[in-house]
Short mmCIF file of C-alpha atoms in Angstrom, two decimals:
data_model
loop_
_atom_site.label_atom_id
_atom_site.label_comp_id
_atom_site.label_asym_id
_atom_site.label_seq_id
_atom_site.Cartn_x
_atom_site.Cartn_y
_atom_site.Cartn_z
CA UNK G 1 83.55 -49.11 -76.39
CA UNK G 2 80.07 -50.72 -75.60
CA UNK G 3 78.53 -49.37 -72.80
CA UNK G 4 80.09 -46.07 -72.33
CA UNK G 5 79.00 -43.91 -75.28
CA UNK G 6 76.09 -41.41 -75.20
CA UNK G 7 73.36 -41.94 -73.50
CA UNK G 8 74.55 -45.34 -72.11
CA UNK G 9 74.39 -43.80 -68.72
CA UNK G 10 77.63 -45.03 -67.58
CA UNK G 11 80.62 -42.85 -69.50
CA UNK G 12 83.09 -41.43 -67.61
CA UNK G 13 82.05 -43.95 -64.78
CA UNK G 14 85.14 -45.84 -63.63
CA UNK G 15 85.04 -48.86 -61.43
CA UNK G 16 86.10 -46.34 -58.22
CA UNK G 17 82.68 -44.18 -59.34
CA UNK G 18 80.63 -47.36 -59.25
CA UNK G 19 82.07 -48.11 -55.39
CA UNK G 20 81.90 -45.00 -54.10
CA UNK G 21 78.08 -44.44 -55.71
CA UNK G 22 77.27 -48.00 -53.92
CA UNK G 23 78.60 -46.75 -50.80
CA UNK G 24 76.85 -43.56 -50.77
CA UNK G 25 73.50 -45.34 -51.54
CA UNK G 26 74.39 -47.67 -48.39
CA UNK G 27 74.83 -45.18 -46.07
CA UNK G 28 72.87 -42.16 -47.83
CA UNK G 29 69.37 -43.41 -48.47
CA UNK G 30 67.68 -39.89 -49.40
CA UNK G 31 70.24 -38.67 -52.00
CA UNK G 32 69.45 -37.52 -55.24
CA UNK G 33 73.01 -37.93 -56.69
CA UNK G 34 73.32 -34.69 -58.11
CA UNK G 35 77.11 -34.85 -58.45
CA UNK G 36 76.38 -37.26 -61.25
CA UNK G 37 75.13 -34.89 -63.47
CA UNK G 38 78.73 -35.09 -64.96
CA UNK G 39 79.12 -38.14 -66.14
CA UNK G 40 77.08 -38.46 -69.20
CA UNK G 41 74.35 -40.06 -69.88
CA UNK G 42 72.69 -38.42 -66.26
CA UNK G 43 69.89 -36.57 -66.88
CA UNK G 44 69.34 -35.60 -63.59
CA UNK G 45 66.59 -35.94 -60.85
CA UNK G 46 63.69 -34.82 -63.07
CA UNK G 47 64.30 -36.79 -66.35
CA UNK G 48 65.34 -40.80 -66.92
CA UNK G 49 67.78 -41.80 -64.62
CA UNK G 50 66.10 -40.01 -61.50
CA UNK G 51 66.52 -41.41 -58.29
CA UNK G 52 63.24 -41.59 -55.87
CA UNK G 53 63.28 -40.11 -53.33
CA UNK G 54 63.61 -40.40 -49.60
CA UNK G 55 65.02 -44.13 -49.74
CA UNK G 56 62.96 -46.07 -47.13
CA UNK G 57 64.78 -48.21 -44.48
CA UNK G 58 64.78 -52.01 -45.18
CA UNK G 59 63.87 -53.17 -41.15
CA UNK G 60 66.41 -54.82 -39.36
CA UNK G 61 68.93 -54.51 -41.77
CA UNK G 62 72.56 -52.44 -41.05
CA UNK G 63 75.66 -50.76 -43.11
CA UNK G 64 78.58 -50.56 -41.19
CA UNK G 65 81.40 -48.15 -43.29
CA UNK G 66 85.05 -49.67 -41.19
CA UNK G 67 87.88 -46.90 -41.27
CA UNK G 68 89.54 -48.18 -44.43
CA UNK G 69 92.41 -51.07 -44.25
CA UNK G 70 89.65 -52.73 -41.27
CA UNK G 71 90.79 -56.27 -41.22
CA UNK G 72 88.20 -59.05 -41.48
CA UNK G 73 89.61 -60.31 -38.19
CA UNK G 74 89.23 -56.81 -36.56
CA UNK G 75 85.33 -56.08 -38.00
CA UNK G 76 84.34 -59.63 -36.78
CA UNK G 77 86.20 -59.32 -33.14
CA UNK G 78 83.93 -55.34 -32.80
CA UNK G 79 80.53 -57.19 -34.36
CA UNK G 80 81.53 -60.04 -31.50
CA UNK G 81 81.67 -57.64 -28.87
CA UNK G 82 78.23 -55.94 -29.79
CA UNK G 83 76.20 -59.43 -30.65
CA UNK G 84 76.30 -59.33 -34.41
CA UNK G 85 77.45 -61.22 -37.57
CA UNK G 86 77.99 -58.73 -40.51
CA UNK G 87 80.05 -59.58 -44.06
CA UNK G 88 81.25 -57.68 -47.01
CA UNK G 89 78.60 -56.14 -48.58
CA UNK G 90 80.25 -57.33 -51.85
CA UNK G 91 83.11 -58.58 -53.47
CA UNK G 92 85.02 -55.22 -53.80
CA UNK G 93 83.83 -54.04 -50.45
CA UNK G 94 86.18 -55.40 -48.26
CA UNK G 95 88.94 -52.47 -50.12
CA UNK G 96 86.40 -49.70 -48.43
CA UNK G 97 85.63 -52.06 -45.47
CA UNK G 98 81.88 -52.14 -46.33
CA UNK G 99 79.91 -54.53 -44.09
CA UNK G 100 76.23 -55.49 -44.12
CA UNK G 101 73.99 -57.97 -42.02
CA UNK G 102 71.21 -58.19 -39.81
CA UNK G 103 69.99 -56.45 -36.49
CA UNK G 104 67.78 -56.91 -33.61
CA UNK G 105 64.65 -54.18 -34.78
CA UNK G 106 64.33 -53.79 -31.48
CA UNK G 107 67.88 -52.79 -30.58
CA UNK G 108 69.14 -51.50 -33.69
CA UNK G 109 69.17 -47.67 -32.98
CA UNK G 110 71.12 -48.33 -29.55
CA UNK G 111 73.86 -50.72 -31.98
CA UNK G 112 73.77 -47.88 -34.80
CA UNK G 113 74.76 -45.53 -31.81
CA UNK G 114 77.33 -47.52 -30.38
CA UNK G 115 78.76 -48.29 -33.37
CA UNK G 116 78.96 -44.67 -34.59
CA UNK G 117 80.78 -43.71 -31.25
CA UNK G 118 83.77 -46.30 -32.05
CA UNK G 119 86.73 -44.53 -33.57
CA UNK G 120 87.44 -47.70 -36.27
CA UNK G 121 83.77 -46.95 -37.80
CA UNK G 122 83.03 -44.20 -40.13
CA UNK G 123 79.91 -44.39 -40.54
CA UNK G 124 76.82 -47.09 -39.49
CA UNK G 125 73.15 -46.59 -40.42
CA UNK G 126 70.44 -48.60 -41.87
CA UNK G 127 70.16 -49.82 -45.01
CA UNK G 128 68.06 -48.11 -47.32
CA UNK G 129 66.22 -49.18 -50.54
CA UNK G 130 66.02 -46.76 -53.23
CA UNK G 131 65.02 -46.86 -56.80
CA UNK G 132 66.58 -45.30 -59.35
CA UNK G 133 64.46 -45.20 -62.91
CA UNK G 134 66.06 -45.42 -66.30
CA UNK G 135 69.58 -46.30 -65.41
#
């Protein structure tokens, strides 16, 4: 199958792996994805494939992680109540109710806050850029 032999860095990578990984990059920005080790082709943090790290926050920019099943209806009517527009953060992300979208600089630690103390969010932090080499 093209794409997921040896050394393609994506066997044993199904299309769950791929949303989960993009949801832990969201939301994790200093990982080094250890637990990928497993799925061949991963050659870990100190070879091709390593991911730099810390990630470094993109300003102004937010993740919000919705307890999963979060209607569109019900993210928009909690973003209206705080001052913000957010949308999927892709295609598949409104399955793991994945949002994304701007935020005052100046107020986004007191949103991140608030939004980590309602019980419908999992998780809310900034959105952090990392680069992963030789993937």
């Amino acid at each position: 199958m093209p794409g997921s032999g040896p050394g393609s860095g994506t066997q044993g990578l199904t299309g769950e792996h791929l949303r989960r990984v993009t949801a832990l990059l969201l939301l994790g920005g200093s990982l080094s994805l250890p637990f990928l080790q497993g799925y061949g082709g991963w050659e870990g943090a100190s070879g091709a494939g390593a991911v730099s790290a810390p990630g470094v926050p993109v300003p102004g920019l937010i993740v919000v992680d919705y307890v999963d099943g979060t209607t569109e209806q019900a993210a928009e009517g909690i973003e209206a109540g705080l001052g913000i527009d957010l949308d999927w953060s892709s295609p598949v992300s409104a399955d793991e109710a994945l949002r994304t979208g701007a935020a005052d600089l100046s107020v986004q630690a007191a949103l991140l806050e608030r939004l980590r103390q309602d019980p419908r969010v999992e998780a809310a932090e900034p959105v952090m850029e990392v680069r992963a080499d030789g993937l």
